[in-house]
Short mmCIF file of C-alpha atoms and ligand atoms in Angstrom, two decimals:
data_model
loop_
_atom_site.label_atom_id
_atom_site.label_comp_id
_atom_site.label_asym_id
_atom_site.label_seq_id
_atom_site.Cartn_x
_atom_site.Cartn_y
_atom_site.Cartn_z
CA MET B 5 -12.32 219.81 -50.63
CA GLU B 6 -16.05 220.21 -51.14
CA PRO B 7 -18.00 217.15 -52.26
CA THR B 8 -20.20 217.80 -55.29
CA ILE B 9 -23.93 217.75 -54.75
CA TYR B 10 -24.36 215.47 -57.74
CA GLY B 11 -23.79 212.00 -56.42
CA VAL B 12 -22.71 211.99 -52.79
CA THR B 13 -25.46 209.55 -51.95
CA HIS B 14 -24.78 206.61 -54.21
CA MET B 15 -21.17 205.67 -53.94
CA ARG B 16 -21.70 201.97 -53.46
CA LEU B 17 -21.57 200.30 -56.81
CA SER B 18 -24.34 197.84 -55.88
CA ARG B 19 -26.72 200.79 -55.64
CA TYR B 20 -25.28 202.92 -58.44
CA PHE B 21 -26.40 203.03 -62.05
CA LEU B 22 -23.31 202.25 -64.06
CA PRO B 23 -24.30 200.35 -67.20
CA VAL B 24 -20.79 199.31 -68.32
CA LEU B 25 -20.89 197.71 -71.78
CA LYS B 26 -19.08 194.46 -72.40
CA GLU B 27 -18.92 194.82 -76.16
CA THR B 28 -17.12 197.55 -78.02
CA PRO B 29 -19.75 199.88 -79.44
CA ARG B 30 -19.36 199.77 -83.22
CA GLU B 31 -20.60 203.25 -83.96
CA ALA B 32 -17.70 204.87 -82.09
CA GLN B 33 -14.83 205.93 -84.33
CA ILE B 34 -12.61 207.44 -81.67
CA VAL B 35 -11.51 206.28 -78.27
CA SER B 36 -13.24 208.95 -76.15
CA HIS B 37 -16.59 208.21 -77.72
CA ARG B 38 -16.07 204.48 -77.29
CA TYR B 39 -15.02 204.74 -73.66
CA MET B 40 -17.82 207.13 -72.73
CA LEU B 41 -20.32 204.61 -74.06
CA GLN B 42 -18.52 201.62 -72.57
CA ALA B 43 -18.14 203.24 -69.16
CA GLY B 44 -21.87 203.95 -69.05
CA MET B 45 -21.44 207.73 -69.06
CA ILE B 46 -23.73 208.65 -71.93
CA LYS B 47 -26.49 207.16 -74.04
CA GLN B 48 -27.31 208.48 -77.45
CA ALA B 49 -30.87 209.77 -77.78
CA SER B 50 -30.52 210.69 -81.44
CA ALA B 51 -27.68 211.82 -83.70
CA GLY B 52 -25.51 214.24 -81.74
CA ILE B 53 -27.90 214.30 -78.77
CA TYR B 54 -27.10 212.43 -75.57
CA SER B 55 -28.48 211.59 -72.18
CA TRP B 56 -25.92 211.97 -69.44
CA LEU B 57 -26.03 208.93 -67.17
CA PRO B 58 -24.94 209.36 -63.53
CA LEU B 59 -21.19 208.88 -64.10
CA GLY B 60 -21.05 211.14 -67.15
CA PHE B 61 -23.24 213.71 -65.45
CA LYS B 62 -20.92 213.77 -62.45
CA VAL B 63 -17.85 214.51 -64.59
CA LEU B 64 -19.80 217.11 -66.58
CA LYS B 65 -20.72 218.85 -63.32
CA ARG B 66 -17.14 218.76 -62.05
CA ILE B 67 -15.95 220.40 -65.23
CA GLU B 68 -18.76 222.95 -65.05
CA GLN B 69 -17.78 223.70 -61.45
CA ILE B 70 -14.17 224.43 -62.42
CA VAL B 71 -15.32 226.71 -65.21
CA HIS B 72 -17.58 228.62 -62.80
CA GLU B 73 -14.83 228.96 -60.20
CA GLU B 74 -12.29 230.31 -62.67
CA GLN B 75 -14.75 232.70 -64.29
CA GLN B 76 -15.70 234.12 -60.93
CA ARG B 77 -12.08 234.34 -59.88
CA ALA B 78 -11.59 236.57 -62.92
CA GLY B 79 -14.49 238.77 -61.78
CA HIS B 80 -17.06 237.58 -64.33
CA LEU B 81 -20.70 237.36 -63.26
CA PRO B 82 -22.75 234.17 -63.66
CA MET B 83 -26.30 234.30 -64.98
CA LEU B 84 -28.58 232.12 -67.07
CA MET B 85 -30.19 232.86 -70.41
CA PRO B 86 -32.84 230.62 -71.98
CA THR B 87 -32.20 228.02 -74.66
CA LEU B 88 -35.07 229.31 -76.84
CA GLN B 89 -34.69 232.76 -78.34
CA PRO B 90 -36.96 234.98 -80.42
CA ALA B 91 -36.01 235.30 -84.10
CA GLU B 92 -36.45 239.11 -84.02
CA LEU B 93 -33.18 239.72 -82.20
CA TRP B 94 -31.29 237.73 -84.80
CA GLN B 95 -33.08 239.57 -87.60
CA GLU B 96 -31.90 242.79 -85.99
CA SER B 97 -28.26 241.70 -85.97
CA GLY B 98 -28.54 240.26 -89.46
CA ARG B 99 -27.47 236.79 -88.38
CA TYR B 100 -30.88 235.13 -88.75
CA ASN B 101 -30.16 234.42 -92.39
CA ASP B 102 -26.36 234.22 -92.14
CA TYR B 103 -26.40 231.37 -89.66
CA GLY B 104 -27.99 229.09 -92.21
CA ARG B 105 -29.10 225.55 -91.60
CA GLU B 106 -27.04 225.05 -88.47
CA MET B 107 -29.70 227.01 -86.63
CA LEU B 108 -32.66 225.01 -85.41
CA ARG B 109 -35.73 227.12 -86.16
CA ILE B 110 -38.98 226.58 -84.34
CA GLU B 111 -42.41 228.10 -84.71
CA ASP B 112 -44.56 228.43 -81.60
CA ARG B 113 -48.35 227.97 -81.52
CA HIS B 114 -48.92 231.64 -82.31
CA GLY B 115 -46.81 231.40 -85.43
CA ARG B 116 -43.88 233.28 -83.89
CA ASP B 117 -40.44 232.39 -85.13
CA MET B 118 -38.13 231.09 -82.42
CA LEU B 119 -34.79 229.34 -82.46
CA TYR B 120 -32.77 227.09 -80.19
CA GLY B 121 -29.77 229.27 -79.36
CA PRO B 122 -26.45 228.31 -80.98
CA THR B 123 -24.80 231.22 -79.10
CA ASN B 124 -26.01 234.34 -77.29
CA GLU B 125 -24.50 237.60 -78.58
CA GLU B 126 -27.92 239.00 -79.56
CA LEU B 127 -29.68 238.07 -76.33
CA ILE B 128 -26.95 239.49 -74.11
CA THR B 129 -26.69 242.69 -76.17
CA ASP B 130 -30.44 243.13 -75.75
CA ILE B 131 -30.11 242.70 -71.97
CA PHE B 132 -27.25 245.19 -71.92
CA ARG B 133 -29.03 247.90 -73.93
CA SER B 134 -32.13 247.56 -71.76
CA HIS B 135 -30.29 248.11 -68.49
CA VAL B 136 -26.95 249.83 -68.95
CA GLY B 137 -26.61 253.42 -70.07
CA SER B 138 -23.48 254.82 -68.50
CA TYR B 139 -19.75 254.25 -68.61
CA LYS B 140 -19.92 254.18 -64.80
CA GLU B 141 -21.42 250.69 -64.97
CA LEU B 142 -18.47 249.38 -66.99
CA PRO B 143 -16.48 247.22 -67.21
CA LEU B 144 -18.97 244.37 -67.13
CA THR B 145 -18.56 240.71 -68.01
CA LEU B 146 -21.52 238.35 -67.84
CA TYR B 147 -21.43 234.66 -68.61
CA HIS B 148 -23.58 231.58 -68.47
CA ILE B 149 -23.23 227.86 -68.94
CA GLN B 150 -26.15 226.60 -70.95
CA TRP B 151 -27.15 224.03 -73.56
CA LYS B 152 -26.70 225.11 -77.13
CA PHE B 153 -28.00 223.59 -80.34
CA ARG B 154 -26.25 223.60 -83.68
CA ASP B 155 -27.62 221.35 -86.36
CA GLU B 156 -24.17 220.17 -87.42
CA VAL B 157 -24.04 218.49 -90.85
CA ARG B 158 -21.99 215.65 -89.45
CA PRO B 159 -22.44 215.17 -85.72
CA ARG B 160 -19.80 212.66 -84.71
CA PHE B 161 -17.27 211.57 -82.13
CA GLY B 162 -19.90 211.49 -79.38
CA VAL B 163 -19.98 214.64 -77.27
CA MET B 164 -17.08 216.17 -79.20
CA ARG B 165 -19.24 217.27 -82.07
CA GLY B 166 -22.75 217.05 -80.81
CA ARG B 167 -25.80 218.91 -81.99
CA GLU B 168 -26.93 219.66 -78.45
CA PHE B 169 -23.92 220.61 -76.34
CA PHE B 170 -23.08 222.38 -73.10
CA MET B 171 -21.12 225.58 -73.46
CA LYS B 172 -19.86 228.38 -71.33
CA ASP B 173 -20.23 231.66 -73.14
CA GLY B 174 -19.23 234.99 -71.68
CA TYR B 175 -19.56 238.52 -72.95
CA ASN B 176 -17.54 241.57 -71.95
CA PHE B 177 -18.77 245.15 -72.26
CA ASP B 178 -16.22 247.95 -72.13
CA LEU B 179 -16.06 251.65 -72.88
CA THR B 180 -12.95 251.54 -75.03
CA LYS B 181 -11.09 249.16 -77.25
CA GLU B 182 -8.21 249.25 -74.79
CA ASP B 183 -10.46 248.13 -71.93
CA ALA B 184 -11.98 245.43 -74.09
CA LEU B 185 -8.53 244.11 -74.94
CA HIS B 186 -7.80 243.85 -71.23
CA ALA B 187 -10.99 241.78 -70.94
CA TYR B 188 -9.69 239.65 -73.82
CA ASN B 189 -6.38 239.05 -72.06
CA ARG B 190 -8.15 238.38 -68.77
CA HIS B 191 -10.21 235.68 -70.48
CA LEU B 192 -7.09 234.16 -71.97
CA VAL B 193 -5.51 233.91 -68.52
CA SER B 194 -8.64 232.51 -66.90
CA TYR B 195 -8.92 229.91 -69.65
CA LEU B 196 -5.32 228.82 -69.21
CA ARG B 197 -6.01 228.27 -65.53
CA THR B 198 -9.29 226.48 -66.23
CA TYR B 199 -7.70 223.93 -68.56
CA GLU B 200 -4.68 223.41 -66.32
CA ARG B 201 -6.96 222.51 -63.43
CA MET B 202 -8.46 219.82 -65.65
CA GLY B 203 -5.05 218.32 -66.28
CA LEU B 204 -5.05 219.57 -69.86
CA LYS B 205 -2.51 221.37 -71.95
CA ALA B 206 -4.60 223.69 -74.12
CA ILE B 207 -2.59 225.97 -76.39
CA PRO B 208 -3.95 229.36 -77.42
CA MET B 209 -3.55 229.71 -81.17
CA ARG B 210 -4.24 232.60 -83.52
CA ALA B 211 -7.48 231.77 -85.27
CA ASP B 212 -9.97 233.12 -87.74
CA GLY B 213 -13.03 235.24 -86.85
CA GLY B 214 -15.63 233.13 -88.67
CA PRO B 215 -19.32 234.14 -88.50
CA ILE B 216 -18.90 235.98 -85.17
CA GLY B 217 -16.30 238.19 -86.86
CA GLY B 218 -13.46 240.19 -85.44
CA ASP B 219 -9.70 240.45 -85.85
CA TYR B 220 -8.71 239.36 -82.40
CA THR B 221 -9.40 235.76 -81.74
CA HIS B 222 -7.59 232.80 -80.27
CA GLU B 223 -8.68 229.21 -80.13
CA PHE B 224 -7.51 226.89 -77.37
CA LEU B 225 -6.39 223.54 -78.69
CA VAL B 226 -5.68 220.26 -77.00
CA LEU B 227 -3.24 218.23 -79.05
CA ALA B 228 -4.68 214.88 -80.12
CA GLU B 229 -4.37 212.77 -83.24
CA THR B 230 -8.13 212.63 -83.53
CA GLY B 231 -8.50 216.42 -83.43
CA GLU B 232 -10.38 218.03 -86.27
CA SER B 233 -8.06 221.03 -86.66
CA GLU B 234 -4.63 221.07 -88.23
CA VAL B 235 -2.24 223.14 -86.11
CA PHE B 236 1.28 224.52 -86.45
CA TYR B 237 3.32 225.54 -83.44
CA ASP B 238 6.65 226.13 -81.81
CA SER B 239 7.12 223.36 -79.24
CA ALA B 240 8.34 225.99 -76.76
CA VAL B 241 4.69 226.89 -76.14
CA THR B 242 4.03 223.46 -74.67
CA ASP B 243 6.58 224.08 -71.91
CA LEU B 244 4.62 227.00 -70.47
CA THR B 245 2.51 226.58 -67.33
CA LEU B 246 0.71 229.00 -65.06
CA GLY B 247 1.16 226.69 -62.09
CA ASP B 248 0.11 228.36 -58.87
CA ARG B 249 1.26 231.86 -59.68
CA GLU B 250 -0.95 234.56 -58.24
CA VAL B 251 -2.74 236.59 -60.87
CA ASP B 252 -4.45 239.89 -60.25
CA TYR B 253 -7.11 239.86 -62.93
CA ASP B 254 -7.62 243.61 -62.59
CA SER B 255 -4.01 244.25 -63.44
CA VAL B 256 -3.73 245.24 -67.09
CA ALA B 257 0.04 244.72 -67.00
CA GLN B 258 -0.12 241.23 -65.49
CA CYS B 259 -2.75 239.95 -67.89
CA GLN B 260 -0.86 241.50 -70.80
CA ALA B 261 2.39 239.88 -69.68
CA ILE B 262 0.78 236.44 -69.57
CA PHE B 263 -0.86 237.03 -72.93
CA ASP B 264 2.55 238.01 -74.35
CA GLU B 265 4.26 235.01 -72.82
CA TRP B 266 1.78 232.55 -74.34
CA THR B 267 1.45 234.20 -77.71
CA ALA B 268 5.13 234.88 -78.35
CA PRO B 269 5.87 231.36 -79.64
CA TYR B 270 4.33 230.65 -83.03
CA ALA B 271 1.02 228.77 -82.68
CA ARG B 272 -1.69 228.91 -85.32
CA THR B 273 -4.52 226.88 -86.77
CA ASP B 274 -4.52 226.15 -90.49
CA GLU B 275 -6.91 229.07 -91.05
CA THR B 276 -4.26 231.62 -90.14
CA HIS B 277 -1.11 229.57 -90.67
CA ASP B 278 1.70 231.49 -92.39
CA ASP B 279 4.56 229.44 -93.77
CA ALA B 280 6.87 232.42 -94.05
CA LEU B 281 6.63 233.01 -90.29
CA PHE B 282 6.68 229.34 -89.39
CA VAL B 283 10.06 228.73 -91.03
CA GLU B 284 11.55 231.28 -88.64
CA VAL B 285 10.90 228.85 -85.78
CA PRO B 286 14.07 226.75 -85.23
CA GLU B 287 13.54 223.54 -87.13
CA GLU B 288 13.81 221.21 -84.14
CA ARG B 289 10.95 223.07 -82.45
CA ARG B 290 8.62 223.20 -85.47
CA ARG B 291 5.56 221.01 -85.01
CA THR B 292 2.60 220.17 -87.21
CA ALA B 293 -0.13 218.27 -85.42
CA ARG B 294 -3.83 217.92 -84.89
CA GLY B 295 -5.85 219.52 -82.14
CA ILE B 296 -9.28 219.62 -80.51
CA GLU B 297 -10.76 223.10 -80.07
CA VAL B 298 -11.91 223.39 -76.46
CA GLY B 299 -12.46 227.14 -76.37
CA GLN B 300 -12.27 230.38 -78.25
CA ILE B 301 -12.07 234.05 -77.31
CA PHE B 302 -13.02 237.03 -79.49
CA TYR B 303 -12.84 240.76 -79.42
CA PHE B 304 -15.23 242.08 -82.06
CA GLY B 305 -15.52 245.74 -81.13
CA THR B 306 -18.84 247.40 -81.80
CA LYS B 307 -20.15 244.91 -84.35
CA TYR B 308 -23.29 244.07 -82.36
CA SER B 309 -23.63 247.29 -80.37
CA ASP B 310 -23.69 249.32 -83.60
CA VAL B 311 -26.53 247.42 -85.22
CA MET B 312 -28.47 246.79 -82.02
CA GLY B 313 -28.00 250.24 -80.52
CA ALA B 314 -26.11 249.26 -77.37
CA THR B 315 -24.62 252.60 -76.38
CA VAL B 316 -23.40 254.20 -73.19
CA ASP B 317 -22.86 257.76 -72.06
CA ASP B 318 -19.07 258.21 -72.09
CA GLY B 319 -19.10 260.89 -69.38
CA LYS B 320 -18.30 263.61 -71.88
CA GLY B 321 -21.81 263.96 -73.17
CA ASN B 322 -21.50 261.45 -76.02
CA LYS B 323 -23.43 258.25 -76.57
CA VAL B 324 -20.92 255.71 -77.80
CA PRO B 325 -21.36 252.08 -78.86
CA VAL B 326 -19.99 249.67 -76.28
CA HIS B 327 -16.96 247.50 -77.11
CA MET B 328 -17.64 243.81 -76.80
CA GLY B 329 -16.07 240.40 -76.96
CA SER B 330 -17.37 236.88 -76.55
CA HIS B 331 -15.62 233.91 -75.05
CA GLY B 332 -16.62 230.26 -75.19
CA ILE B 333 -15.61 227.00 -73.58
CA GLY B 334 -16.92 223.68 -74.85
CA VAL B 335 -17.88 222.20 -71.50
CA SER B 336 -19.34 218.93 -72.81
CA ARG B 337 -16.66 218.62 -75.51
CA LEU B 338 -14.05 218.80 -72.76
CA LEU B 339 -15.00 215.34 -71.50
CA GLY B 340 -14.07 213.89 -74.87
CA ALA B 341 -10.92 216.00 -75.12
CA ILE B 342 -9.73 214.95 -71.67
CA ILE B 343 -10.26 211.28 -72.49
CA GLU B 344 -8.47 211.65 -75.84
CA ALA B 345 -5.53 213.13 -73.93
CA SER B 346 -5.63 210.68 -71.03
CA HIS B 347 -6.41 207.00 -71.52
CA ASP B 348 -4.80 203.64 -72.20
CA ASP B 349 -6.02 200.41 -73.75
CA LYS B 350 -7.89 199.48 -70.57
CA GLY B 351 -9.96 202.64 -70.35
CA ILE B 352 -10.10 206.21 -69.18
CA ILE B 353 -7.52 207.77 -66.83
CA TRP B 354 -9.15 210.82 -65.20
CA PRO B 355 -6.88 213.61 -64.05
CA GLU B 356 -7.45 214.25 -60.32
CA GLY B 357 -9.10 217.63 -61.00
CA VAL B 358 -12.08 216.17 -62.84
CA THR B 359 -12.39 212.59 -61.67
CA PRO B 360 -15.98 211.58 -60.86
CA PHE B 361 -14.84 209.75 -57.71
CA HIS B 362 -11.57 210.35 -55.94
CA CYS B 363 -10.72 206.70 -55.53
CA GLY B 364 -12.17 203.26 -55.95
CA ILE B 365 -12.37 200.63 -53.23
CA VAL B 366 -12.30 197.06 -54.47
CA ASN B 367 -13.33 194.34 -52.07
CA LEU B 368 -11.71 191.10 -53.26
CA LYS B 369 -13.87 188.92 -51.02
CA GLN B 370 -17.33 190.33 -50.67
CA SER B 371 -19.26 188.93 -47.68
CA ASP B 372 -16.07 188.09 -45.84
CA ASP B 373 -16.64 189.80 -42.47
CA GLU B 374 -13.17 191.19 -42.14
CA ALA B 375 -12.88 192.40 -45.73
CA ASP B 376 -16.33 194.00 -45.61
CA ALA B 377 -15.55 195.75 -42.34
CA ALA B 378 -12.22 197.05 -43.66
CA CYS B 379 -13.89 198.42 -46.80
CA GLU B 380 -16.66 200.09 -44.81
CA SER B 381 -14.10 201.66 -42.53
CA LEU B 382 -12.06 203.00 -45.49
CA TYR B 383 -15.24 204.29 -47.04
CA ASP B 384 -16.22 206.12 -43.86
CA SER B 385 -12.76 207.58 -43.31
CA LEU B 386 -12.57 208.90 -46.86
CA THR B 387 -16.06 210.40 -46.86
CA ALA B 388 -15.40 211.98 -43.45
CA LEU B 389 -12.54 213.86 -45.12
CA GLY B 390 -14.88 215.15 -47.81
CA LEU B 391 -13.58 212.71 -50.40
CA GLU B 392 -15.84 210.67 -52.63
CA PRO B 393 -14.84 207.03 -52.94
CA LEU B 394 -16.67 204.56 -55.16
CA TYR B 395 -16.92 201.27 -53.33
CA ASP B 396 -17.30 198.18 -55.51
CA ASP B 397 -19.34 196.07 -53.10
CA ARG B 398 -20.82 193.83 -55.77
CA ASP B 399 -20.61 190.10 -55.53
CA GLU B 400 -18.31 189.84 -58.55
CA ARG B 401 -14.99 188.25 -59.45
CA ALA B 402 -11.89 190.32 -58.79
CA GLY B 403 -11.14 190.46 -62.53
CA ALA B 404 -14.53 191.99 -63.30
CA LYS B 405 -14.12 194.55 -60.51
CA PHE B 406 -10.68 195.58 -61.76
CA GLY B 407 -11.97 195.76 -65.32
CA THR B 408 -14.74 198.16 -64.30
CA MET B 409 -12.38 200.34 -62.27
CA ASP B 410 -9.87 200.50 -65.12
CA MET B 411 -12.56 201.39 -67.64
CA ILE B 412 -14.13 204.19 -65.59
CA GLY B 413 -10.67 205.54 -64.88
CA LEU B 414 -10.55 206.61 -61.23
CA PRO B 415 -6.97 207.76 -60.61
CA TRP B 416 -6.53 205.74 -57.39
CA ARG B 417 -7.72 202.35 -56.27
CA ILE B 418 -7.55 200.70 -52.88
CA THR B 419 -7.73 196.92 -53.05
CA VAL B 420 -8.79 195.06 -49.93
CA GLY B 421 -8.43 191.31 -49.50
CA PRO B 422 -8.15 188.79 -46.68
CA ARG B 423 -4.50 188.04 -47.42
CA GLY B 424 -3.36 191.64 -47.06
CA LEU B 425 -5.57 192.26 -44.06
CA LYS B 426 -3.81 189.42 -42.23
CA ASN B 427 -0.68 191.54 -42.49
CA GLY B 428 -2.57 194.73 -41.70
CA VAL B 429 -2.26 196.19 -45.20
CA VAL B 430 -4.30 197.15 -48.24
CA GLU B 431 -2.98 197.90 -51.71
CA LEU B 432 -2.98 201.41 -53.18
CA THR B 433 -2.68 201.52 -56.97
CA SER B 434 -2.19 204.42 -59.33
CA ARG B 435 -4.35 204.07 -62.44
CA ARG B 436 -1.87 206.13 -64.46
CA THR B 437 1.36 204.26 -63.68
CA GLY B 438 -0.09 200.95 -62.57
CA GLU B 439 2.26 201.05 -59.61
CA SER B 440 1.03 199.61 -56.31
CA GLU B 441 2.15 199.84 -52.73
CA GLU B 442 1.00 197.99 -49.65
CA LEU B 443 0.24 200.07 -46.62
CA PRO B 444 -2.00 200.14 -43.55
CA PRO B 445 -5.56 201.29 -44.41
CA GLN B 446 -5.33 204.59 -42.54
CA GLU B 447 -2.07 205.44 -44.30
CA ALA B 448 -3.74 204.80 -47.64
CA VAL B 449 -6.49 207.22 -46.63
CA ALA B 450 -3.97 209.83 -45.53
CA LYS B 451 -2.05 209.49 -48.77
CA ILE B 452 -5.17 209.97 -50.89
CA ALA B 453 -6.17 212.97 -48.80
CA ARG B 454 -2.70 214.49 -49.41
CA ILE B 455 -2.96 213.90 -53.16
CA TYR B 456 -6.23 215.80 -53.36
CA GLU B 457 -5.16 218.57 -51.03
CA GLY B 458 -5.03 221.79 -52.98
CA ILE B 459 -6.70 220.25 -56.02
CA ALA B 460 -10.08 221.58 -54.79
P1 ATP E 525 -16.07 224.20 -84.27
O1 ATP E 525 -15.08 224.97 -85.11
O2 ATP E 525 -15.47 223.02 -83.57
O3 ATP E 525 -17.33 223.89 -84.99
P2 ATP E 525 -16.90 226.71 -83.24
O4 ATP E 525 -15.68 227.50 -83.48
O5 ATP E 525 -18.02 226.83 -84.17
O6 ATP E 525 -16.50 225.18 -83.09
P3 ATP E 525 -17.52 228.34 -80.93
O7 ATP E 525 -18.63 229.14 -81.46
O8 ATP E 525 -16.17 228.95 -80.83
O9 ATP E 525 -17.44 226.97 -81.76
O10 ATP E 525 -18.00 227.70 -79.54
C1 ATP E 525 -17.22 227.66 -78.36
C2 ATP E 525 -16.79 226.25 -78.02
O11 ATP E 525 -17.89 225.37 -77.99
C3 ATP E 525 -15.83 225.66 -79.04
O12 ATP E 525 -14.52 226.07 -78.78
C4 ATP E 525 -16.02 224.17 -78.81
O13 ATP E 525 -15.18 223.75 -77.74
C5 ATP E 525 -17.46 224.06 -78.37
N1 ATP E 525 -18.30 223.55 -79.47
C6 ATP E 525 -18.62 224.17 -80.63
N2 ATP E 525 -19.39 223.41 -81.40
C7 ATP E 525 -19.57 222.25 -80.72
C8 ATP E 525 -20.30 221.04 -80.98
N3 ATP E 525 -20.99 220.89 -82.12
N4 ATP E 525 -20.28 220.06 -80.06
C9 ATP E 525 -19.58 220.22 -78.91
N5 ATP E 525 -18.90 221.32 -78.60
C10 ATP E 525 -18.88 222.33 -79.49
MG1 MG E 526 -14.64 228.32 -82.20
#
């Protein structure tokens, strides 16, 4: 397990910056927004625009890391495009006007029209046409994780519907429709794995093309009462998991089989919902619910390559427009979605895959020599194993320390007090179940190490 580079140095609460709020923030309508503010993860800068405080930033980076790992596992290449784009490219594609008021338009000092990118199809197509001319360089999938801006009419729910938000967007370039559909399936599989690693059940559902266009598109939805989309599905789809099966992302057959498995049960958003098909699902498995869109994949063919002249030599002497798709994951929205899916009335419950710290250490009697020494020793043992504990070494009441730990949602807590130490034990508590066990400090360390083994 590799420690993240964002926060290995300040894991003692007395030296951390964790501005936990005592009062319930009134502006928050849903629990994820409320808890992110209360746990000191974000601070609103203006409507739909947030600063990411150290704890929030750490989770954001963990989620980003998982997205990178799964994209690269699928063979997709990371890069970085700018946030500001020239208007000309969007005039070329015809979307400069279509995008309407959601696009933030900026004029630079020379009077040139610029925009803060809401997405990157134009920019990536321009890169492609400048550098790729032959089928021999295909298939190619490039992606980046970058801030986007959409001037949403109603930014709300904290990072769930922000104006500035962090998004992974990837673009595949293929010679034929068939190849591009393999890329589509490959993205579907990599997304399933990505969300599973975050402890989420995200269901791919047939969706509508919208302004990006295209007939092939699926949205990934996390079921939650506070979700903005109405969804209809066969409950059989929620039983599916990838687990640790090996996937060869180059195998057309394997990716197709997984696509078929996940898309066989009925699952659609209200945009494409079809009552006639839905009634064919056995009644006891028919579900209507709400969901949060955490990603979407598209195949849109030659829509952009036609108008922007992105062609390749097909090896038979023809210049043909390249087949493309685009694939997005709402990286910052995922924090909200995970909290909506995993919390209780005391606070957040982070799944192990995304937790900002692997476990908390609560010292019940700060400045007691024995208790302090035991906590330091636990802290050292855990960090030596590459784990990141958060040690609450503040001079605070036990109740306040527990309250903070419960709110920020670390999945495991080790509680150290003079009474237990007399018997040679500490207490290990699961945030999710609330169950505790007493065990010698080194056994608690070993148990935590085992839990995180294989979680990466
Ligand atoms: P929505 O329907 O929620 O407005 P979208 O379909 O317009 O989203 P996409 O263009 O598919 O969004 O963007 C890819 C992903 O980025 C979405 O699946 C979503 O998770 C995330 N996303 C989109 N808009 C926002 C936003 N305003 N704030 C946070 N995340 C967003
Ligand atoms: Mg979408």
